[in-house]
Amino acid sequence: MLVVIVVSICLVSYFYHLHLLELSIFNRFRFYEKTRFLEVYDAAWKPVVTLHMGTRLPVHSIPEDCTDYLGYLDKKNSSVPHLGLDDDQYEEMTCLDWTGLAQLHLRKLYSGGSVQCYSVWWLAHNKDFTLRDCLMPTSMDQKERNFTWWGGGEMATGGFPVTRANIPPETMVTGKLDRGPWGQVLRRTWLSDSATLLILPPVFRGRVSVNHEQDEQVCLEVHVTPCPNSDPTLSYTLCTAPDRTTLADYLHQRTVRERRVVGLAAPSLVNYTVEGAEQDANESETQDMTGLQETFAQEVVTRVEDRLKNPVWIPWMTPDSPTLTQAGVLRYVDRVVTNATGMLGHIVLPASWQTRPGELEFDPDRFPDPLALSEALKAKRFHLALTLHPFVSVDVPDFNKGASVGLWVRQRDSVLPALAHYDERHPCVVTDFSNPRASQWYASKLEQLKEKYGIDRFHLQPADGHALPAYHDHHTPMPGSDNTLVHFMASVSSVSPPVSTETAVMPPLPPTFVTMGSGDGSWRGMETLVPRVLTLAMLGFPFIDVGPVGGIARAGHVPERELYIRWIEASAFLPAMQMSVLPSTYDQEVEDIAEEYLALRKQLVLPRLMQKVQEALDYGTPLITPLALFLPDDPEAKQVDDQWMLGDDLMVAPVTRRGARTRTLYLPKGIWREGIEGNLRNGGRWVRDYKVPINKIPYFILTYVNDFET
């Protein structure tokens, strides 16, 4: 009889414990103990995100509730273990412990307005164990996919939405687009159509997979090894909001805080205010800056608008003249003036303008009179811009002195500089911009270029996450090499804000544009171009440069003619253009097509882009709008990965496949006028086999909005 009573009490206790876990202490969380599914709900208890947590734990393992124990530690003024959060930064917490395997903390953070965030933190007890959580495409109650996710940044496979990607578990660091799954532009954030964010911390040493094995999941994992330096934790943040507009504002506010160090380096261009009061530049970086606002000088607005109006021109060295020279640049500019139909802009010299990497001085043999070059380009209404990177050859005069005062990233636990991967001809080190002395040295070199040659425009090629050896140290401890990007930007911005940057992990401070990767130019790059642009737009990158038409031109390589035509058609309707190979390289038909689309850009595209500039500066809203944002309640629009809106009435659907003369496109509700034939079409439906000649791009102008289904 006693045994029966004890068993009954245990069963009642177990089911009561299970009930508490399912309801949780959070009014928007429900954790299913047996299956380890965590669901977040909105105010109406509608699921907005589903996580499959602890996927590497034994299937039938049941955790113990350790919440009271952590509360006991808190009362005793003992530190509650949790990476990156102080004990007073959360409202409530649940702790679950799988004995000998792992411990989980779920915390409800203090809300900021209508955005509610939660932190997830795992600690592995076993030294040979993998912590792994996955974002699910469905809720527990539905078998069909009901969540659509975007994010991660520029991926080689496009990845808009994540079901279009296929990335195996990889460390999420910047890299070359054609050499790995992650591209040059990252943002370690994913957002859903249900107004939910998943945000990785600055320190994330784990691996990320996206739709690997076609499972439609974003998975985070950390493998804990017996090595002393192995990090036994996995952490991230989830945020929910009433709508995507509120979530976008929250994401922009995070950007403002993260890039503030760049703004403080250029005080004449941007001013910071907090809740209506001016922000002192000397105030602590760690203080609460809720409501931090950026106010840009008119020069920033002017430079952004000029960048939208005028392409960046990258001199292409032909097979007959493969070396970059002053005379070759002037010949290229003369061809641009002849063919540019009034569109001028920046002439960007690649990094080979220097004798050796990091010398920051013109090669005297190839550029005998840089001042004359700069003045000649100004007379033709061009800005001369120089490509900069942080690599410094061991043969430059400043190397030894820089090594003695710690200007270069050094080897782990050593004072010796760490050699970097730049090119085979020049052994290089990397400037350590976490050291204020290195930032000042670099800025002083740029000031010399400005004073001697009148050059104050720069394009950045930061070192990506693979440039340095695995074990290295910075002057100031950094979570990772990508986190030094903001300090590189700040050093250059103290002289002049860059025209653009090729690598970024957050939207750069305007007027700097982010330049997408393009590799050497291929149809694969063309097919992924639009999905990559739209992903960055969803993640809060308004000022995007889509790279050179047709890809980067090498000596002896000209992009395929059809590829070049389709690329220039699409680029004309995107935020900012780059040109390297000129249309006159091909034939008269290509020249005529280029002229037509540059004129069409001036007539249709630029007025709509200009109307969005101020909003983009204030709130980070994209200059082009993915259909998923333009039509948030349309289930069809969420899956469209190669169409976008300009303003409220112009939709573009380019052709991106070799040999294609038709395409399928989605036409939203309304009555639309075709750009190709000028006919009217009813929307609210898919259009199959829409005919598109080689010299045309499908675009539609909304003429009437109807509220009925067609």
XYZ file of C-alpha atoms in Angstrom:
710
model
C 0.000 0.000 0.000
C 2.848 2.398 0.907
C 4.522 1.673 -2.418
C 1.297 2.531 -4.286
C 0.983 5.817 -2.409
C 4.602 6.782 -3.125
C 4.241 5.936 -6.816
C 1.000 7.919 -7.022
C 2.617 10.948 -5.420
C 5.551 10.710 -7.836
C 3.241 10.484 -10.846
C 1.177 13.476 -9.685
C 4.390 15.409 -9.059
C 5.731 14.487 -12.494
C 2.606 15.532 -14.407
C 2.315 18.727 -12.359
C 5.979 19.463 -13.140
C 5.358 18.764 -16.851
C 2.343 21.110 -16.833
C 4.410 23.888 -15.338
C 7.066 23.420 -17.987
C 4.487 23.535 -20.777
C 2.934 26.746 -19.511
C 6.297 28.110 -18.410
C 6.761 31.295 -16.414
C 6.746 33.284 -19.653
C 3.395 34.424 -20.924
C 4.570 33.797 -24.501
C 6.621 30.622 -24.111
C 5.616 26.995 -24.079
C 8.302 24.340 -23.673
C 7.439 20.710 -24.420
C 9.654 18.707 -22.122
C 9.535 15.331 -23.814
C 10.227 16.556 -27.341
C 12.212 19.691 -26.340
C 10.221 21.959 -28.636
C 10.020 25.597 -27.588
C 7.273 27.764 -29.056
C 6.934 31.519 -28.766
C 3.442 32.986 -29.023
C 2.027 36.422 -29.682
C -0.508 38.107 -27.409
C -3.327 36.002 -28.909
C -1.389 32.767 -28.283
C -0.720 32.330 -31.979
C 2.674 30.617 -32.534
C 5.255 32.891 -34.135
C 8.387 30.736 -33.883
C 9.218 27.119 -33.121
C 12.608 25.891 -31.923
C 13.748 22.298 -31.705
C 16.197 22.534 -28.815
C 18.885 20.177 -27.630
C 18.625 17.933 -30.685
C 21.747 16.021 -29.621
C 20.314 15.077 -26.216
C 19.016 11.512 -25.742
C 15.489 11.187 -27.111
C 13.763 10.215 -23.860
C 15.851 12.230 -21.418
C 13.884 14.290 -18.896
C 15.495 17.355 -17.260
C 15.302 18.538 -13.697
C 14.078 22.029 -12.812
C 17.038 24.061 -11.470
C 15.300 27.448 -11.434
C 15.009 27.567 -7.639
C 18.712 26.801 -7.285
C 19.673 29.746 -9.466
C 17.264 31.901 -7.487
C 19.067 30.777 -4.338
C 22.423 31.812 -5.856
C 20.926 35.178 -6.769
C 19.729 35.790 -3.199
C 23.188 34.904 -1.880
C 24.692 37.520 -4.244
C 26.440 34.785 -6.176
C 26.930 35.183 -9.885
C 24.269 33.417 -11.914
C 26.135 31.758 -14.792
C 25.094 33.264 -18.103
C 27.373 34.507 -20.844
C 27.063 38.191 -21.644
C 24.160 39.103 -19.352
C 24.159 40.642 -15.901
C 21.699 39.415 -13.330
C 19.609 42.598 -13.509
C 19.024 42.424 -17.275
C 16.145 39.949 -17.208
C 12.708 39.705 -15.658
C 12.174 35.970 -15.306
C 14.091 32.760 -15.917
C 13.600 29.023 -16.259
C 16.500 26.627 -15.698
C 16.492 22.986 -16.837
C 19.312 20.528 -16.231
C 20.052 17.247 -18.000
C 22.342 15.588 -15.475
C 25.852 15.100 -16.796
C 24.953 16.445 -20.245
C 23.773 20.055 -20.423
C 21.936 22.877 -18.692
C 19.497 25.308 -20.332
C 18.558 28.845 -19.229
C 15.561 30.600 -20.804
C 15.326 34.253 -19.818
C 12.714 36.878 -20.496
C 14.591 40.138 -20.973
C 13.227 43.548 -20.104
C 11.110 44.699 -23.022
C 11.918 47.786 -25.088
C 8.603 49.291 -26.155
C 6.531 46.699 -27.993
C 9.536 44.461 -28.786
C 9.966 41.553 -26.369
C 13.248 39.622 -26.341
C 14.264 36.344 -24.748
C 17.721 34.847 -24.312
C 18.577 31.183 -24.758
C 21.757 29.881 -23.145
C 23.107 26.333 -23.047
C 26.010 24.999 -20.990
C 27.487 21.595 -21.849
C 28.585 19.458 -18.886
C 30.195 16.825 -21.084
C 33.511 17.618 -22.815
C 32.621 15.587 -25.899
C 29.149 16.834 -26.674
C 27.373 18.910 -29.348
C 24.857 21.576 -28.403
C 22.409 22.068 -31.289
C 19.183 24.076 -31.702
C 17.152 24.513 -34.896
C 14.585 27.008 -36.123
C 11.614 25.046 -37.423
C 9.457 25.938 -40.455
C 6.254 24.821 -38.725
C 4.527 25.040 -35.356
C 3.840 21.986 -33.199
C 0.182 21.999 -34.233
C 0.668 22.199 -38.010
C 2.303 19.810 -40.436
C 2.585 22.248 -43.337
C 5.218 24.962 -43.351
C 3.779 28.192 -41.937
C 6.916 30.209 -41.065
C 9.057 31.889 -43.723
C 12.565 33.001 -42.732
C 15.084 35.352 -44.320
C 18.545 36.346 -43.159
C 22.189 35.454 -42.782
C 23.385 38.000 -45.326
C 24.873 37.468 -48.759
C 25.019 33.732 -49.439
C 26.535 32.052 -52.469
C 23.290 30.130 -53.050
C 21.075 33.221 -52.835
C 19.001 32.046 -49.889
C 15.892 34.233 -50.231
C 14.041 32.834 -48.291
C 16.199 30.287 -46.452
C 14.515 27.411 -48.283
C 16.477 28.547 -51.367
C 19.805 28.011 -49.563
C 21.785 24.867 -48.827
C 24.635 25.479 -46.395
C 26.204 22.667 -44.336
C 27.369 23.453 -40.788
C 30.016 26.164 -41.225
C 31.628 28.855 -39.102
C 29.779 32.048 -39.978
C 32.513 34.484 -40.960
C 32.985 36.724 -43.993
C 34.629 35.235 -47.057
C 34.814 35.378 -50.822
C 31.507 34.661 -52.508
C 32.960 32.103 -54.913
C 35.067 30.296 -52.286
C 32.589 29.409 -49.557
C 28.912 29.421 -48.553
C 29.016 32.781 -46.769
C 29.785 35.894 -48.754
C 31.458 39.205 -48.006
C 28.364 40.795 -46.450
C 26.900 39.119 -43.376
C 24.387 39.881 -40.708
C 24.069 37.147 -38.113
C 20.325 37.669 -37.893
C 17.237 35.912 -39.238
C 13.735 37.359 -39.358
C 10.397 35.768 -40.144
C 7.096 36.771 -41.657
C 5.619 36.399 -38.166
C 7.658 39.393 -36.882
C 10.306 37.359 -35.076
C 14.085 37.812 -34.914
C 16.864 35.369 -34.113
C 20.097 37.215 -33.298
C 23.507 35.646 -32.747
C 25.847 37.343 -30.258
C 29.088 39.064 -31.354
C 30.939 36.101 -29.833
C 29.645 33.026 -31.654
C 32.264 30.354 -32.201
C 29.822 27.694 -33.279
C 28.612 26.663 -36.707
C 25.473 27.534 -38.637
C 23.646 25.478 -41.254
C 20.811 26.685 -43.488
C 18.349 24.282 -45.119
C 20.998 21.579 -45.051
C 19.710 18.323 -46.527
C 16.559 20.253 -47.543
C 15.238 20.295 -43.968
C 14.083 23.959 -44.197
C 15.795 24.705 -40.873
C 18.377 27.181 -39.600
C 20.500 25.250 -37.080
C 23.078 26.507 -34.574
C 25.584 24.138 -33.042
C 28.658 24.138 -30.834
C 30.785 21.024 -30.449
C 32.513 20.939 -27.064
C 35.928 19.288 -27.125
C 38.370 18.346 -24.334
C 40.648 21.227 -25.407
C 41.122 23.892 -22.682
C 39.983 26.707 -25.020
C 36.800 24.946 -26.107
C 33.716 27.070 -25.369
C 31.029 24.901 -23.706
C 28.190 27.364 -24.320
C 25.634 28.101 -27.031
C 23.681 31.351 -26.783
C 21.416 33.541 -28.897
C 18.483 35.917 -28.580
C 14.888 35.718 -29.818
C 12.750 38.841 -30.246
C 9.098 39.251 -31.149
C 7.092 42.323 -32.131
C 3.490 43.126 -33.160
C 4.557 43.623 -36.801
C 7.584 43.669 -39.077
C 7.744 47.463 -39.174
C 8.309 47.575 -35.412
C 10.897 44.821 -35.724
C 12.691 46.702 -38.524
C 12.879 49.818 -36.327
C 14.362 47.715 -33.515
C 16.928 46.193 -35.889
C 17.889 49.663 -37.122
C 18.328 50.882 -33.555
C 20.778 48.039 -32.921
C 22.691 49.115 -36.044
C 22.884 52.722 -34.842
C 24.417 51.613 -31.551
C 26.908 49.228 -33.156
C 28.280 51.695 -35.717
C 28.356 54.708 -33.418
C 32.152 54.470 -33.152
C 32.322 55.295 -36.884
C 30.023 58.293 -36.471
C 32.115 59.659 -33.615
C 35.153 59.542 -35.925
C 33.338 61.870 -38.374
C 31.538 64.369 -36.097
C 31.015 66.897 -38.892
C 28.825 64.438 -40.797
C 26.585 62.914 -38.133
C 25.234 64.033 -34.789
C 23.812 61.787 -32.077
C 20.877 62.589 -29.805
C 19.307 60.570 -27.015
C 15.618 61.146 -26.264
C 15.827 64.651 -27.682
C 19.076 65.635 -25.903
C 22.478 65.956 -27.574
C 24.832 63.080 -26.984
C 28.275 64.009 -25.678
C 30.968 62.373 -27.788
C 32.945 61.597 -24.630
C 30.155 59.704 -22.906
C 30.620 56.063 -22.120
C 30.008 53.612 -24.946
C 28.428 51.186 -22.509
C 25.635 53.404 -21.265
C 22.009 52.728 -22.102
C 21.321 54.452 -25.407
C 17.648 53.612 -25.901
C 16.257 55.942 -28.518
C 19.677 56.886 -29.948
C 19.150 58.841 -33.164
C 21.473 59.822 -36.013
C 21.120 63.206 -37.687
C 23.127 63.476 -40.884
C 24.650 66.599 -42.384
C 23.530 67.710 -45.834
C 26.858 66.512 -47.240
C 25.851 62.932 -46.422
C 22.529 63.306 -48.229
C 24.269 64.874 -51.227
C 26.874 62.118 -51.439
C 24.223 59.395 -51.200
C 22.150 60.985 -53.953
C 25.214 61.491 -56.165
C 26.136 57.837 -55.667
C 22.656 56.769 -56.796
C 22.760 59.040 -59.847
C 26.278 58.234 -61.031
C 27.929 54.819 -61.450
C 31.257 53.792 -60.040
C 33.681 53.118 -62.902
C 36.485 50.571 -62.401
C 39.142 50.840 -65.137
C 39.390 47.606 -67.068
C 42.783 46.722 -68.412
C 42.451 45.125 -71.847
C 44.611 42.222 -73.080
C 46.659 44.768 -75.044
C 47.277 46.833 -71.893
C 47.023 44.477 -68.880
C 48.828 46.719 -66.358
C 47.113 49.549 -64.520
C 48.843 52.814 -65.480
C 48.112 56.517 -65.342
C 47.889 56.720 -69.133
C 45.596 53.678 -69.235
C 43.239 55.196 -66.660
C 42.986 58.415 -68.680
C 42.243 56.459 -71.870
C 39.517 54.532 -70.052
C 37.985 57.767 -68.728
C 37.946 59.240 -72.233
C 35.917 56.220 -73.372
C 33.547 56.673 -70.425
C 32.985 60.343 -71.285
C 32.247 59.380 -74.879
C 29.728 56.696 -73.910
C 28.384 57.783 -70.525
C 25.374 59.836 -71.746
C 26.009 62.464 -69.083
C 26.462 59.983 -66.188
C 29.825 60.508 -64.507
C 30.704 59.570 -60.907
C 33.733 57.907 -59.298
C 36.764 56.333 -60.941
C 37.894 53.657 -58.476
C 41.444 52.374 -58.832
C 41.992 48.800 -57.633
C 44.482 48.143 -54.840
C 47.311 47.708 -57.362
C 47.731 51.509 -57.549
C 50.433 50.985 -54.869
C 53.917 49.617 -55.408
C 53.471 47.117 -52.587
C 50.394 46.326 -50.469
C 49.952 48.796 -47.615
C 52.551 51.281 -48.822
C 49.746 53.816 -49.369
C 51.734 55.626 -52.041
C 51.382 55.537 -55.832
C 53.746 53.339 -57.827
C 56.039 56.013 -59.368
C 56.709 53.953 -62.496
C 53.055 53.484 -63.418
C 51.716 56.743 -61.896
C 54.424 59.365 -62.430
C 52.150 62.342 -61.590
C 49.185 61.412 -59.339
C 48.291 65.073 -58.764
C 47.926 65.622 -62.494
C 45.755 62.495 -62.723
C 43.502 63.680 -59.909
C 43.136 67.153 -61.415
C 42.493 65.781 -64.910
C 39.648 63.628 -63.597
C 38.157 66.527 -61.647
C 38.182 68.585 -64.839
C 36.129 65.817 -66.452
C 33.737 65.868 -63.430
C 34.975 62.623 -61.875
C 36.101 61.835 -58.335
C 39.237 59.698 -58.102
C 38.815 57.030 -55.418
C 41.496 54.637 -54.165
C 40.935 51.080 -53.008
C 42.232 50.494 -49.467
C 42.793 47.329 -47.480
C 44.428 46.559 -44.101
C 47.220 44.357 -45.516
C 50.801 45.616 -45.262
C 53.743 44.002 -47.060
C 56.737 43.071 -44.939
C 58.836 44.977 -47.511
C 57.300 48.426 -46.958
C 59.428 50.972 -45.038
C 56.915 51.201 -42.167
C 56.882 47.474 -41.421
C 59.716 47.222 -38.879
C 58.694 50.347 -37.000
C 55.079 49.203 -36.983
C 56.067 45.810 -35.598
C 57.992 47.435 -32.750
C 55.006 49.527 -31.614
C 52.282 46.919 -32.166
C 50.566 48.205 -35.316
C 50.020 44.705 -36.749
C 47.860 41.789 -35.639
C 50.236 39.445 -33.829
C 50.632 35.718 -33.332
C 48.869 34.147 -30.359
C 50.792 34.747 -27.102
C 53.618 36.468 -28.977
C 54.876 39.926 -29.938
C 55.614 38.752 -33.493
C 53.245 39.837 -36.289
C 50.975 37.168 -37.754
C 51.425 36.585 -41.471
C 48.208 36.877 -43.475
C 46.845 35.456 -46.716
C 46.845 38.238 -49.315
C 48.698 37.156 -52.446
C 51.574 34.848 -53.313
C 53.990 37.643 -54.252
C 53.847 39.694 -51.070
C 54.082 38.241 -47.549
C 51.809 40.533 -45.545
C 50.585 41.368 -42.077
C 47.282 43.003 -41.141
C 46.881 46.429 -39.568
C 45.436 46.028 -36.072
C 42.713 48.668 -35.991
C 41.811 47.666 -32.433
C 44.998 49.565 -31.478
C 44.279 53.349 -31.460
C 47.896 53.964 -32.456
C 47.424 51.852 -35.618
C 44.218 53.687 -36.494
C 45.982 57.036 -36.097
C 48.941 55.871 -38.214
C 46.627 54.723 -41.006
C 44.604 57.956 -40.923
C 47.807 60.005 -41.098
C 48.833 58.169 -44.280
C 45.448 58.981 -45.835
C 45.806 62.628 -44.809
C 49.076 62.725 -46.753
C 47.290 61.434 -49.882
C 44.649 64.100 -49.403
C 47.168 66.914 -48.978
C 49.549 65.855 -51.784
C 47.042 64.816 -54.443
C 43.650 66.161 -53.366
C 42.242 62.615 -53.090
C 39.628 62.117 -50.364
C 37.492 59.286 -51.750
C 38.173 55.680 -50.794
C 36.768 52.223 -51.451
C 37.412 49.554 -48.802
C 38.430 45.928 -49.186
C 38.573 44.783 -45.541
C 40.259 41.517 -44.614
C 37.682 38.731 -44.492
C 37.407 36.123 -41.768
C 39.772 33.730 -43.549
C 42.673 36.167 -44.046
C 44.344 35.587 -40.680
C 45.678 32.365 -39.171
C 43.385 30.556 -36.762
C 45.397 31.620 -33.694
C 46.168 35.321 -33.425
C 45.737 38.221 -31.010
C 44.660 41.842 -31.320
C 45.856 44.774 -29.232
C 42.371 44.946 -27.718
C 40.678 41.544 -27.266
C 38.169 41.104 -30.107
C 35.402 38.489 -30.445
C 36.601 37.817 -33.988
C 38.406 39.352 -36.938
C 35.113 40.582 -38.441
C 34.573 42.751 -35.379
C 37.529 44.958 -36.359
C 35.652 46.162 -39.461
C 33.993 48.986 -37.572
C 37.396 50.264 -36.392
C 38.784 50.156 -39.951
C 35.756 52.172 -41.077
C 36.267 54.649 -38.227
C 39.939 55.205 -39.088
C 39.164 55.963 -42.742
C 36.067 58.019 -41.877
C 38.148 60.313 -39.683
C 39.683 61.523 -42.976
C 36.707 61.001 -45.321
C 33.778 58.553 -45.206
C 34.381 55.719 -47.681
C 32.459 55.586 -50.922
C 31.817 51.882 -50.375
C 33.013 48.742 -48.617
C 33.163 45.179 -49.907
C 32.853 43.510 -46.508
C 30.381 44.242 -43.728
C 28.641 42.535 -40.809
C 26.156 45.376 -40.315
C 24.896 48.269 -42.457
C 27.759 50.800 -42.725
C 27.318 54.423 -41.731
C 26.034 56.541 -44.653
C 27.166 57.764 -47.095
C 29.106 54.493 -47.382
C 27.483 51.880 -49.627
C 28.060 48.159 -49.240
C 29.329 46.494 -52.416
C 28.096 42.972 -53.020
C 30.399 40.238 -54.212
C 30.289 39.238 -57.866
C 33.231 36.885 -58.346
C 34.552 36.772 -61.904
C 31.084 37.008 -63.393
C 28.969 33.987 -64.322
C 25.374 33.012 -64.911
C 25.360 31.503 -61.438
C 26.301 34.913 -60.038
C 23.552 36.505 -62.124
C 20.923 34.026 -60.900
C 21.767 34.710 -57.261
C 22.221 38.476 -57.666
C 18.622 39.498 -56.969
C 18.030 37.067 -54.044
C 21.214 38.366 -52.419
C 20.128 41.988 -52.873
C 16.695 41.237 -51.424
C 18.155 39.419 -48.421
C 20.310 42.437 -47.568
C 17.298 44.726 -48.018
C 15.311 42.598 -45.545
C 18.198 42.810 -43.064
C 18.326 46.613 -43.055
C 20.980 47.383 -45.704
C 19.414 50.281 -47.647
C 22.481 51.524 -49.534
C 23.572 48.605 -51.718
C 25.972 48.574 -54.650
C 25.418 45.424 -56.707
C 28.969 45.292 -58.065
C 30.227 45.670 -61.645
C 27.916 44.762 -64.511
C 28.869 41.289 -65.708
C 31.202 40.687 -62.774
C 34.798 41.712 -62.151
C 36.691 42.035 -65.423
C 40.156 40.504 -65.609
C 42.733 41.105 -68.344
C 41.796 38.840 -71.228
C 38.288 38.139 -69.868
C 35.109 39.769 -71.119
C 31.721 38.736 -69.675
C 29.535 36.764 -72.044
C 27.497 39.129 -74.246
C 24.049 37.865 -73.196
C 25.101 37.839 -69.543
C 26.302 41.428 -69.826
C 22.992 42.546 -71.366
C 20.821 40.833 -68.739
C 23.056 42.168 -65.956
C 22.858 45.788 -67.124
C 19.074 45.501 -67.488
C 18.698 44.383 -63.868
C 21.305 46.798 -62.484
C 19.480 49.773 -63.996
C 16.574 49.067 -61.592
C 18.720 48.418 -58.486
C 20.054 51.017 -55.999
C 23.612 51.714 -57.236
C 25.558 50.702 -60.334
C 29.142 49.806 -61.122
C 30.707 49.574 -64.571
C 34.033 48.023 -65.530
C 33.761 46.602 -69.049
C 32.177 49.296 -71.208
C 29.282 48.553 -73.619
C 31.456 49.685 -76.537
C 33.598 46.584 -75.936
C 30.864 44.550 -77.656
C 28.864 45.979 -80.567
C 26.436 48.729 -81.473
C 23.384 46.781 -80.272
C 24.861 46.417 -76.775
C 25.709 50.127 -76.738
C 22.139 50.970 -77.733
C 20.708 48.684 -75.013
C 22.988 50.237 -72.374
C 22.013 53.743 -73.445
C 18.312 52.808 -73.346
C 18.516 51.452 -69.818
C 20.618 54.265 -68.435
C 17.968 56.647 -69.793
C 15.195 54.464 -68.339
C 16.972 54.517 -64.982
C 17.047 58.316 -65.061
C 13.371 58.521 -66.025
C 11.746 55.810 -63.866
C 14.151 54.590 -61.207
C 16.008 57.604 -59.817
C 12.887 59.636 -58.874
C 11.596 56.696 -56.829
C 14.985 56.079 -55.206
C 15.370 59.747 -54.278
C 11.996 59.762 -52.532
C 13.243 57.003 -50.216
C 16.659 58.431 -49.290
C 15.639 60.396 -46.202
C 13.546 57.535 -44.838
C 16.458 55.172 -45.415
C 18.797 57.501 -43.519
C 16.371 57.911 -40.607
C 15.021 54.379 -40.240
C 17.169 52.063 -42.361
C 14.271 51.223 -44.701
C 15.364 49.634 -47.986
C 15.448 51.658 -51.192
C 13.948 48.682 -53.006
C 11.230 46.582 -51.398
C 10.988 42.776 -51.603
C 7.438 41.630 -52.336
C 7.420 39.892 -48.953
C 7.689 43.324 -47.307
C 5.462 45.134 -49.777
C 2.677 42.546 -49.417
C 3.097 41.116 -45.896
C -0.306 39.383 -45.911
C 0.029 37.781 -49.351
C 1.206 34.145 -48.963
C 2.368 34.021 -52.591
C 4.585 37.095 -52.229
C 6.601 35.463 -49.420
C 8.084 32.927 -51.830
C 9.006 35.343 -54.654
C 12.800 35.610 -54.700
C 13.576 37.576 -57.877
C 11.113 40.499 -58.041
C 11.034 43.805 -56.195
C 9.195 47.093 -55.897
C 10.504 50.591 -56.528
C 8.328 53.033 -54.649
C 4.658 52.031 -54.424
C 3.925 51.445 -58.079
C 6.867 50.019 -60.056
C 7.544 46.273 -59.986
C 10.581 44.675 -61.664
C 11.063 41.008 -62.621
C 14.378 40.548 -64.510
C 15.509 37.577 -66.572
C 18.557 35.956 -64.968
C 18.947 32.635 -66.801
C 21.041 31.970 -69.880
C 19.029 31.653 -73.076
C 15.691 32.436 -71.402
C 13.180 34.360 -73.520
C 10.224 33.758 -71.204
C 9.755 33.729 -67.450
C 7.097 33.160 -64.798
C 6.312 36.104 -62.545
C 3.857 37.051 -59.813
C 1.633 40.067 -60.420
C 0.086 41.432 -57.179
C -3.505 42.632 -56.980
C -4.343 45.665 -59.083
C -4.250 46.730 -62.694
C -0.738 46.985 -64.096
C 0.661 48.526 -67.272
C 3.399 46.480 -68.938
C 6.708 48.170 -69.589
C 7.429 46.015 -72.650
C 4.197 46.252 -74.660
C 2.253 48.904 -72.743
C -0.762 46.622 -72.279
C -2.895 46.505 -69.118
C -2.996 43.336 -67.018
C -5.076 42.258 -64.037
C -3.004 41.218 -61.034
C -3.541 38.897 -58.109
C -2.157 35.941 -60.075
C 0.869 34.229 -61.549
C 1.752 34.977 -65.162
C 3.257 31.969 -66.952
C 5.590 32.046 -69.968
C 5.746 35.819 -70.123
C 7.741 36.663 -73.272
C 10.939 38.672 -72.762
C 13.218 39.513 -75.727
C 16.969 39.814 -75.114
C 16.801 43.629 -75.061
C 13.883 43.884 -72.624
C 13.253 43.515 -68.896
C 9.779 42.893 -67.468
C 8.566 45.826 -65.408
C 5.039 46.897 -64.532
C 3.552 50.171 -63.316
C 0.526 50.016 -61.028
C -2.286 52.098 -62.504
C -5.233 51.070 -60.302
C -5.576 49.211 -56.990
C -8.545 46.856 -56.778
C -9.790 44.991 -53.749
C -11.266 41.979 -55.506
C -9.723 38.680 -56.472
C -9.104 38.173 -60.184
